[in-house]
Coordinates of C-alpha atoms and ligand atoms in Angstrom, one line a residue:
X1 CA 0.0 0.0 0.0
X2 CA 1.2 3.7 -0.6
X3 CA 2.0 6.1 2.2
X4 CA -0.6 8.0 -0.1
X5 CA -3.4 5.6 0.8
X6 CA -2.8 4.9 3.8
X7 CA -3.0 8.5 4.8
X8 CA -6.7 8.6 2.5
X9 CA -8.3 5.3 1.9
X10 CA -10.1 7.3 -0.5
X11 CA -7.3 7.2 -2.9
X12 CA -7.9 4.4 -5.2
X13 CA -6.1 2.6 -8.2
X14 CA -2.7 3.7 -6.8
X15 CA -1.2 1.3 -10.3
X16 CA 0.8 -1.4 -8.8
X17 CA 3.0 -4.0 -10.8
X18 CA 0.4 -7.4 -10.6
X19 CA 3.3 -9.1 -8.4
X20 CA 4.3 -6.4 -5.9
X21 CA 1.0 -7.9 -3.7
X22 CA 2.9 -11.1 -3.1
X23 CA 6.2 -9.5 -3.3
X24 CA 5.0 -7.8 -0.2
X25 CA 3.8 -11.1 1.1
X26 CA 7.7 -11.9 1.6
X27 CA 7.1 -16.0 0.5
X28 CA 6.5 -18.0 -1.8
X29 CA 2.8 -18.3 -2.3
X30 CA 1.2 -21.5 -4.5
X31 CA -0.7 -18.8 -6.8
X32 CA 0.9 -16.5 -9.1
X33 CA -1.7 -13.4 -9.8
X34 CA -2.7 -11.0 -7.4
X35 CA -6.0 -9.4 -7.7
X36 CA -6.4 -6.1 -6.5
X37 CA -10.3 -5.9 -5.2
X38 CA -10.2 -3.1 -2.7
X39 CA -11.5 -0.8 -5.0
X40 CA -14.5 -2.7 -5.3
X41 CA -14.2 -2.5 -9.2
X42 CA -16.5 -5.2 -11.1
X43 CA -14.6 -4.8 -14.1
X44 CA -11.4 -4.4 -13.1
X45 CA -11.8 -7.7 -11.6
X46 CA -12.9 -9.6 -14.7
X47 CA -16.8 -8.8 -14.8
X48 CA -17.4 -7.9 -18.6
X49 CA -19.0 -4.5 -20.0
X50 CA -22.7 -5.1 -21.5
X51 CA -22.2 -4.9 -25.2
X52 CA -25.4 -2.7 -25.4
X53 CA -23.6 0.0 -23.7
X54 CA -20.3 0.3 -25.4
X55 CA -21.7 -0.4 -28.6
X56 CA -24.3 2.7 -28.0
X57 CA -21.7 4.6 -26.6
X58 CA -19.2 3.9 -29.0
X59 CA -22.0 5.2 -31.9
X60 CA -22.3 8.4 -30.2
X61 CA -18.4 8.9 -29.2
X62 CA -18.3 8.4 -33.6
X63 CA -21.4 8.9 -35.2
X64 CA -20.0 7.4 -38.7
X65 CA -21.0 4.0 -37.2
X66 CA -24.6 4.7 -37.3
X67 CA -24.0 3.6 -40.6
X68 CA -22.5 0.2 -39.5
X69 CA -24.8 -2.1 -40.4
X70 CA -22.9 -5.0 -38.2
X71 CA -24.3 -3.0 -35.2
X72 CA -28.1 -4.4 -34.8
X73 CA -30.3 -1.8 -35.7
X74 CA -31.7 -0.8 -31.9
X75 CA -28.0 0.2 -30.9
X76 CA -27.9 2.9 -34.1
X77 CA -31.5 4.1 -33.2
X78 CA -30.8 4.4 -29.3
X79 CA -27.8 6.4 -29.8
X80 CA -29.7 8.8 -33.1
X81 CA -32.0 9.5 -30.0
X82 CA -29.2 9.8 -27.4
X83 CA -27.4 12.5 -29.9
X84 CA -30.6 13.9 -30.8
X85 CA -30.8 15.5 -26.9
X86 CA -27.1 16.2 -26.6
X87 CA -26.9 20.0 -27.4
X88 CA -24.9 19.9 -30.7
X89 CA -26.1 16.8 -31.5
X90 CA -22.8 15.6 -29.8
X91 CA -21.5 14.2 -26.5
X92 CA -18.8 16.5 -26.5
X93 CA -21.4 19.4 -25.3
X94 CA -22.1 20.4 -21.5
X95 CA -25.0 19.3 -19.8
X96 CA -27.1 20.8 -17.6
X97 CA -25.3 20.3 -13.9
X98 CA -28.1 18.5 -12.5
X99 CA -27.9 16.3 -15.4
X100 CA -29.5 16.4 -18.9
X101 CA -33.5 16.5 -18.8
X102 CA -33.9 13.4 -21.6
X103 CA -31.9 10.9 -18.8
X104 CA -33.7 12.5 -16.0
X105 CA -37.3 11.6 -17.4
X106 CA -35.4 8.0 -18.6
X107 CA -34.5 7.8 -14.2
X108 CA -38.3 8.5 -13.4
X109 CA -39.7 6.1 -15.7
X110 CA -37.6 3.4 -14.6
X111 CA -38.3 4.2 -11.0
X112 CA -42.0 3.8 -11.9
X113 CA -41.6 0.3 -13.5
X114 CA -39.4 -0.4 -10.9
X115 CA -41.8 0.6 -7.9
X116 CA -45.3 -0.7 -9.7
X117 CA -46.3 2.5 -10.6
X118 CA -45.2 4.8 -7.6
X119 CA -45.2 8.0 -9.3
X120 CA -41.4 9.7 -9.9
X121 CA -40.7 13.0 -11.3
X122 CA -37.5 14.1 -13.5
X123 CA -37.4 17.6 -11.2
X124 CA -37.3 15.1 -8.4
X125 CA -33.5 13.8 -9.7
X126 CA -30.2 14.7 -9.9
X127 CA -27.3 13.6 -11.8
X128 CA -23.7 13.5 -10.7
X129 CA -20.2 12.1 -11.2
X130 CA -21.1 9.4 -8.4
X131 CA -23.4 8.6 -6.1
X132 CA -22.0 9.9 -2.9
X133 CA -22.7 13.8 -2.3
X134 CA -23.3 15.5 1.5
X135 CA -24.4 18.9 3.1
X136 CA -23.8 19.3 6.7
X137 CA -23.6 21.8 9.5
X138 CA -22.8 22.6 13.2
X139 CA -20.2 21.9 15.3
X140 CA -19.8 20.4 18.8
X141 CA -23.4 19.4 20.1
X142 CA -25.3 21.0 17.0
X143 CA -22.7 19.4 14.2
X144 CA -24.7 16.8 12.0
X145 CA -24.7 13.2 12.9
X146 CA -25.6 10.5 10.4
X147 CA -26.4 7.3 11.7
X148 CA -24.2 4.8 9.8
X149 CA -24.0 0.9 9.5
X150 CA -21.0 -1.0 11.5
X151 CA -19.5 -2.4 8.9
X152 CA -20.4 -0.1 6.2
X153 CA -19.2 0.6 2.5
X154 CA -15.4 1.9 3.4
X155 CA -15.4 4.9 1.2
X156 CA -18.3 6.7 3.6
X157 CA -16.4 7.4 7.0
X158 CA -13.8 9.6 4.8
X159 CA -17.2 11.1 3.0
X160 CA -18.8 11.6 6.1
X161 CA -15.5 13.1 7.7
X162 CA -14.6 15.4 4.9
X163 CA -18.1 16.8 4.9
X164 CA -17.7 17.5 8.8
X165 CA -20.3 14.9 10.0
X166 CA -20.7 12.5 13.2
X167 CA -20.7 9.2 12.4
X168 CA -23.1 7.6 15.0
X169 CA -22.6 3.7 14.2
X170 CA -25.4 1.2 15.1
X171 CA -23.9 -2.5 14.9
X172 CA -25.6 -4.9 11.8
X173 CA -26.8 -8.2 13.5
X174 CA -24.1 -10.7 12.0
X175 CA -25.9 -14.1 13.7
X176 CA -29.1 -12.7 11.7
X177 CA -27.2 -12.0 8.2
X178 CA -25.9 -8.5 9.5
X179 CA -29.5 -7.6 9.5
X180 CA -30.5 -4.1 11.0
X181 CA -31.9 -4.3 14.2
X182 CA -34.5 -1.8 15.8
X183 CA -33.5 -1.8 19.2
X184 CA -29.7 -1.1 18.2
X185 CA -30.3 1.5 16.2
X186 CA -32.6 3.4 19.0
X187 CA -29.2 2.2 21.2
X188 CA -27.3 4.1 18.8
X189 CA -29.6 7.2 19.3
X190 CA -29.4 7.8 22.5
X191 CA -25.2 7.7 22.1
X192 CA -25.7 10.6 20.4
X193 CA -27.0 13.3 23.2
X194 CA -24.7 16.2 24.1
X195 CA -22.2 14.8 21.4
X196 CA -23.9 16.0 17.9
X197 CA -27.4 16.7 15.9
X198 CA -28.5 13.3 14.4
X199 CA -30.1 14.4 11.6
X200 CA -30.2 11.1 8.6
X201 CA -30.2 7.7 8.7
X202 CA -27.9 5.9 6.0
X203 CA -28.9 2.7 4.8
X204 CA -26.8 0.3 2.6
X205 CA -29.5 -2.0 1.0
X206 CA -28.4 -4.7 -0.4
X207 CA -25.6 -4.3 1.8
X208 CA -22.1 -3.2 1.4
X209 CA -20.0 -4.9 2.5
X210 CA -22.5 -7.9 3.7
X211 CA -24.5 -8.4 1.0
X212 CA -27.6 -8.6 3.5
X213 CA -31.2 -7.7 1.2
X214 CA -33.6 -6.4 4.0
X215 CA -37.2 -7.6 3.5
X216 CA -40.3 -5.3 3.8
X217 CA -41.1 -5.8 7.0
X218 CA -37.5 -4.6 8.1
X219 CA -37.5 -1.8 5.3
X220 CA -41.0 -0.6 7.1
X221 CA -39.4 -1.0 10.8
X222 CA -36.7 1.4 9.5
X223 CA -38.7 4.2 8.5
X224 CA -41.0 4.0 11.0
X225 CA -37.8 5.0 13.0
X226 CA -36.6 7.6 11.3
X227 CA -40.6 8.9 11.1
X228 CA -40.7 8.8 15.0
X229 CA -36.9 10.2 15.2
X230 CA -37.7 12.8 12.1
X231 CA -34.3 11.6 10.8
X232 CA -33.8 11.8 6.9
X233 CA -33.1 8.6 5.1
X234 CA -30.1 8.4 2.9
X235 CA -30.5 5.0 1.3
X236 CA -28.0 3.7 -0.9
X237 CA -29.6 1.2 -3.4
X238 CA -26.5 0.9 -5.7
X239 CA -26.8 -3.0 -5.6
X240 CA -30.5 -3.2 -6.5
X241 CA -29.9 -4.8 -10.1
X242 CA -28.0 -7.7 -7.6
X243 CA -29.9 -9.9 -5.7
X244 CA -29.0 -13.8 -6.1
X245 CA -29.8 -15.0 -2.7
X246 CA -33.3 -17.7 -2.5
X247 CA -36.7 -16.3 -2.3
X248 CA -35.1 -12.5 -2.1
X249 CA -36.0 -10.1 -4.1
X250 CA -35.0 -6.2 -4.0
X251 CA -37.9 -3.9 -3.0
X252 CA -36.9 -0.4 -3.1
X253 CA -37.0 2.1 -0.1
X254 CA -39.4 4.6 -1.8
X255 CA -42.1 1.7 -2.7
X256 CA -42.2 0.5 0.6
X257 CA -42.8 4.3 2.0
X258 CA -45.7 4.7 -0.3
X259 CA -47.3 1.2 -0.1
X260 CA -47.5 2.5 3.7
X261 CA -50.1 5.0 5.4
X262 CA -50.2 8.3 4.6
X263 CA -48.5 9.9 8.1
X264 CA -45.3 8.0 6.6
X265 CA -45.6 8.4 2.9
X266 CA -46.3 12.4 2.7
X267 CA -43.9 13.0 5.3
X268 CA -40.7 11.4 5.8
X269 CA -38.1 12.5 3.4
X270 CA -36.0 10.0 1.5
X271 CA -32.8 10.4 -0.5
X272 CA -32.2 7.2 -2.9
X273 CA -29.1 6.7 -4.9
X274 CA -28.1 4.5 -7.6
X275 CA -25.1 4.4 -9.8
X276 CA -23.7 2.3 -13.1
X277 CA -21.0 1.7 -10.8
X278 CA -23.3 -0.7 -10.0
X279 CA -22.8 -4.7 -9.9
X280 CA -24.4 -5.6 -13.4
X281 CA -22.8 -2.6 -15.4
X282 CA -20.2 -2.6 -13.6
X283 CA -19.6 0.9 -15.6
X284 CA -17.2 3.1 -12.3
X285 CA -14.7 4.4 -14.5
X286 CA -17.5 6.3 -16.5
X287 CA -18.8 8.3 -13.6
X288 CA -22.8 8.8 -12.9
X289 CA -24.9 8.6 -10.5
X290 CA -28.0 9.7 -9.3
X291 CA -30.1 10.7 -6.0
X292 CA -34.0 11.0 -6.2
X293 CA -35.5 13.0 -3.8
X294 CA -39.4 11.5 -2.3
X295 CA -40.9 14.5 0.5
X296 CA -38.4 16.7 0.6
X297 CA -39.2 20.8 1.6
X298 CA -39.5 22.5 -1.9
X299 CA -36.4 24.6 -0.6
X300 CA -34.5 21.9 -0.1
X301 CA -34.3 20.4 -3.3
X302 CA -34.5 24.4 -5.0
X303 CA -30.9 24.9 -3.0
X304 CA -29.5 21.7 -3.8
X305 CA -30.3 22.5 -7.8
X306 CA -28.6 26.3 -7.1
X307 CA -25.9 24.3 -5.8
X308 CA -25.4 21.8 -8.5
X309 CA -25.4 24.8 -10.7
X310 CA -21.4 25.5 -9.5
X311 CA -20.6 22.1 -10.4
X312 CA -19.6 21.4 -13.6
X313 CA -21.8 18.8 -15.5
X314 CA -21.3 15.2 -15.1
X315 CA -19.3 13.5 -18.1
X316 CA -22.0 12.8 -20.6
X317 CA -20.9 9.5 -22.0
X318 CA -21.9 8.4 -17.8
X319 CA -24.9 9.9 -18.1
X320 CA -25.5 8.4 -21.5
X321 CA -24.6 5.1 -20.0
X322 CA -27.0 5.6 -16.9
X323 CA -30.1 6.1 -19.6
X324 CA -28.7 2.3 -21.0
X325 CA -28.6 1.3 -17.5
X326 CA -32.7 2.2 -16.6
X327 CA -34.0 1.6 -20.1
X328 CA -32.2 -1.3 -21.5
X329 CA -33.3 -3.2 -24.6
X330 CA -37.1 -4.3 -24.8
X331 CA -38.0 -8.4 -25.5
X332 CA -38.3 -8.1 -29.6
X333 CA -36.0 -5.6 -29.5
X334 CA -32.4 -6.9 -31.8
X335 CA -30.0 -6.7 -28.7
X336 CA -32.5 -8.1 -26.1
X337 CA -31.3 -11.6 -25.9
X338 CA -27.3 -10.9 -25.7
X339 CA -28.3 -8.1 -23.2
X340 CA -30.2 -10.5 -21.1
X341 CA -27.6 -13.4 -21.4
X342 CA -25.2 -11.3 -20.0
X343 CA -27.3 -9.7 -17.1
X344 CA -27.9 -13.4 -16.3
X345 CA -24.1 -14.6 -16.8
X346 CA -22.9 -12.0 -14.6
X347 CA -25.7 -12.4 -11.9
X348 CA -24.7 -16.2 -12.4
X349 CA -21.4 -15.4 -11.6
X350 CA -22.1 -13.0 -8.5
X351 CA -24.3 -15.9 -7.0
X352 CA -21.6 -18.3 -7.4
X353 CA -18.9 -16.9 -6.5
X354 CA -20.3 -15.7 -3.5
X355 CA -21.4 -19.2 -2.5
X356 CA -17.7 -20.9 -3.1
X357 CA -15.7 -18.2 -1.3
X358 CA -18.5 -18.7 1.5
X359 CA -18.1 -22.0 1.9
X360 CA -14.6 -21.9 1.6
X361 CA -13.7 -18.8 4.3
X362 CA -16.3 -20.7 6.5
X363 CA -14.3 -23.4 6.8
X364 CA -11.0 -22.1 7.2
X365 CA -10.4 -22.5 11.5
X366 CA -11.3 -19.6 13.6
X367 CA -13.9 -18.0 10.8
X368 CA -17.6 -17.4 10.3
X369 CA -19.0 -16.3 7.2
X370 CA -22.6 -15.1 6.7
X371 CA -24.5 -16.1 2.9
X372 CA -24.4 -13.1 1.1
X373 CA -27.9 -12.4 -0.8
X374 CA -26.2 -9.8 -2.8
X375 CA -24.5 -7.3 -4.0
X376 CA -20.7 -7.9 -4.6
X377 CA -19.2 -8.6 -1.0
X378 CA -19.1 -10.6 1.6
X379 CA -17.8 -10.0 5.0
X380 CA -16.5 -13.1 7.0
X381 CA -15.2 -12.4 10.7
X382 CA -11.8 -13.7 12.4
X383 CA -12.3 -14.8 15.8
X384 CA -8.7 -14.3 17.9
X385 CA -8.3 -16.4 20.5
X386 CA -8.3 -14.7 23.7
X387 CA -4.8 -15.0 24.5
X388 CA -4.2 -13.3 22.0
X389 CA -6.1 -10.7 21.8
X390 CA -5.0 -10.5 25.9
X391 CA -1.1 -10.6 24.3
X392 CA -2.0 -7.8 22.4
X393 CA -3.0 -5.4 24.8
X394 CA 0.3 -6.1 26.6
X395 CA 2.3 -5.1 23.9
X396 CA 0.0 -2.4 23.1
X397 CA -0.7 -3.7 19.4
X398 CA -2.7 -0.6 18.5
X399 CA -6.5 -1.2 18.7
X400 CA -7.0 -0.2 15.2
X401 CA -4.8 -3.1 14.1
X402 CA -6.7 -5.6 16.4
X403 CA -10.0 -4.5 15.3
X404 CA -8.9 -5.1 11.3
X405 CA -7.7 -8.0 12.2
X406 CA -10.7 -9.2 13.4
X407 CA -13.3 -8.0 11.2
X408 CA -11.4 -5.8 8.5
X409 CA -11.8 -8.4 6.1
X410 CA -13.8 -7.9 2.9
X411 CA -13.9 -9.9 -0.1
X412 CA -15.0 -9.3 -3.2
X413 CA -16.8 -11.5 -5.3
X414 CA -17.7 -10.6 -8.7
X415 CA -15.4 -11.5 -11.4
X416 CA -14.9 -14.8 -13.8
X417 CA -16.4 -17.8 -11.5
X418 CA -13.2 -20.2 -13.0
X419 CA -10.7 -17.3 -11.6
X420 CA -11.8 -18.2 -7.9
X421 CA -9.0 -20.9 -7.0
X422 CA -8.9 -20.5 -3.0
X423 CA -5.3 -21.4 -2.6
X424 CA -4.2 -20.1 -6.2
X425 CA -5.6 -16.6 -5.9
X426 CA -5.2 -14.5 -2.8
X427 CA -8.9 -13.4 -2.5
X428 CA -9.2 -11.7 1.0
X429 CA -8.1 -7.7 0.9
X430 CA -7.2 -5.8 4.3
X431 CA -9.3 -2.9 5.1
X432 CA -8.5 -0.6 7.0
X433 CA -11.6 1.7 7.7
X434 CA -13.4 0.0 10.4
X435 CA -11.2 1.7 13.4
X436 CA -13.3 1.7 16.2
X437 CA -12.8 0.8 20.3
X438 CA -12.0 -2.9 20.6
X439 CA -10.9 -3.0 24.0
Ligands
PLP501 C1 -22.5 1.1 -1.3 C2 -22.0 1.8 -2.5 N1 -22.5 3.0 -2.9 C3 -22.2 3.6 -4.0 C4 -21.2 3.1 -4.8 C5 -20.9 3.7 -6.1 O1 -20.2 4.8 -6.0 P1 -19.9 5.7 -7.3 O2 -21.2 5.9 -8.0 O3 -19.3 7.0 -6.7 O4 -19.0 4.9 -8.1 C6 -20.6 1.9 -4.4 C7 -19.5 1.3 -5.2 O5 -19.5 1.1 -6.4 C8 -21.0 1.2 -3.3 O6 -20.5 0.1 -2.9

């Protein structure tokens, strides 16, 4: 690891040569490639692009291929259309900041499908290079607190730190699939008094890093909470288009708000994000995101569109891809059956995957590993033997060590299925984000 990421974990893709990973190991190791999964990077670790989307994109990025006719027909259309609503007719134009209108609508309609009709508007959602954006305020006993997951996605303590908020964990319920639990996160509440303002909730659904899916019943218990609490929920559904695990299904946070009674749907606010980063497209290196916006004050969403304005747009070929990513080909349409084999392959893979490195970290002595249901991690637990731990307090191993070592350890899970060889590959990648009190 660079001195430069371990001073911000933040930093990513720092390039490494493929063998400095076991060079650093200091022995001889039965496997001969490293890979590097602590970026969390589908397709840096072997997940393929959709061919819909690069071919698309590569139409608009040189419109003399509209007159390939090796490309099926939908692909030239989608991109005419695509072109038609960049200004110039090319994706070399700025965008509006909060994101161009034509992908906008594309978000809403998508959320409707998605939510059986739940009603979504454009003016409702914003674009951006990412899906991780914060506002916060105070200081001391008024500074903003979020609630946050323990363990939770490693890139949001720096997030929440560099936007100057609190981070008030509540613990995930491992012997229950690192399921959120109620009376934990009212726990985690009352931590907060004197200490900071807790203003949002974030939820990582399905779950990053442990790949829990949280049923309705759970979903409803959560904002029921945040209702009674008046805390904002900042739900991060970037692994929706990934759920492998039996009999689950993704249901989104906004449906389940408005399937409930009106006191909950009119009134408590909701931020939802989703990204291409996400596991199917895989798509990080293009950049775009988006946050939709359910109850929020009018004021609210007017300041965070003034705001946006300083920004400059998001790069339109990831906004492009976004509008691939919520309307992809229709059945009859040329591409549909390649784009659904490969939605299928790579949720094939995800499911797999995550089943042989669970079975095989559960194994391994001194281990536990929850099923993931999900997403693209899973997050098996080292349990040290007392003495140890005891040993270490002696020699005062710092606490931050101790804690990664027995829990800082995420593993990744997308990529080819024949590239997981436990033994040949080293799978497991050290984290270093979950400091917090061990002894
Ligand atoms: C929980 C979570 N949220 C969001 C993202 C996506 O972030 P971005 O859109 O900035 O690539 C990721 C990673 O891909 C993630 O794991």
């Amino acid at each position: 690891m660079s001195s430069l990421q371990l001073v911000n974990p933040r930093v990513r893709g720092i390039r490494r040569s493929p063998h400095s990973g076991l060079q650093s190991l200091g022995a001889q190791k039965p496997f001969k490639e490293v890979i590097d999964v602590s970026s969390g990077d589908p397709h840096k670790a072997g997940v393929k692009p959709i061919s819909f989307v690069r071919q698309v994109l590569a139409v608009c990025l040189h419109p003399q291929l509209m007159k390939n006719k090796t490309l099926p027909l939908d692909v030239r259309l989608r991109a005419q259309r695509l072109l038609e609503v960049c200004d110039g007719g090319s994706v070399g134009s700025y965008t509006a900041s909060s994101g161009m209108p034509h992908v906008k609508q594309s978000i809403a309609e998508f959320i409707m499908r998605r939510d059986a009709g739940v009603p979504s508007h454009a003016e409702d959602i914003f674009i951006s290079a990412g899906s991780q954006r914060l506002l916060a305020s105070g200081e001391g006993e008024t500074q903003t607190g979020v609630l946050t997951p323990r363990p939770c996605p490693h890139t949001l303590p720096p997030l929440l730190d560099e936007a100057g908020v609190t981070l008030v964990p509540y613990q995930l319920m491992e012997d229950r699939g690192w399921a959120v639990d109620l009376d934990e996160l009212h726990r985690a509440l009352k931590t907060t008094r004197g200490r900071c303002e807790p203003r949002a909730i974030y939820i990582s659904n399905p779950g990053n890093p442990t790949g829990h899916v949280q049923d309705r019943k759970s979903i409803e218990e959560v904002i029921r909470f945040a209702a009674a609490e008046r805390l904002l929920l900042l739900v991060d559904e970037v692994y929706q288009d990934s759920v492998y695990g039996q009999e689950k299904e993704f249901i989104s946070y906004k449906r389940v708000l408005f399937e409930m009674d009106k006191e909950y749907s009119e009134t408590v606010q909701l931020v939802s994000f989703h990204s291409i980063s996400s596991a199917c497209m895989g798509e990080c290196g293009l950049r775009a995101g988006y946050m939709e916006q359910v109850n929020m004050d009018p004021e609210v969403t007017q300041f965070v569109d003034t705001m946006l304005c300083t920004d400059i747009s998001t790069p339109v070929t990831g906004q492009l891809a976004l509008d691939l990513m919520v309307n992809p080909p229709k059945p009859g349409d040329p591409s549909y059956d390649t784009y659904t084999q490969e939605i299928l392959l790579t949720l094939a893979t995800l499911s797999q995957n995550a089943q042989r490195v669970q079975e095989f970290l559960k194994d391994l002595p001194g281990m536990s590993c929850q099923p993931a249901m999900g997403g693209i991690y899973l997050y098996p637990c080292l349990h040290l033997p007392s003495e140890i731990i005891e040993k270490a307090k002696v020699r005062n191993v710092t606490r931050t060590f101790m804690f990664m070592a027995q829990r800082g350890i995420r593993v990744h899970v997308s990529g080819k299925t024949q590239d997981f060889h436990p033994g040949k590959h080293e799978l497991v990648s050290r984290e270093y984000y979950l400091k917090g009190p061990l002894f």
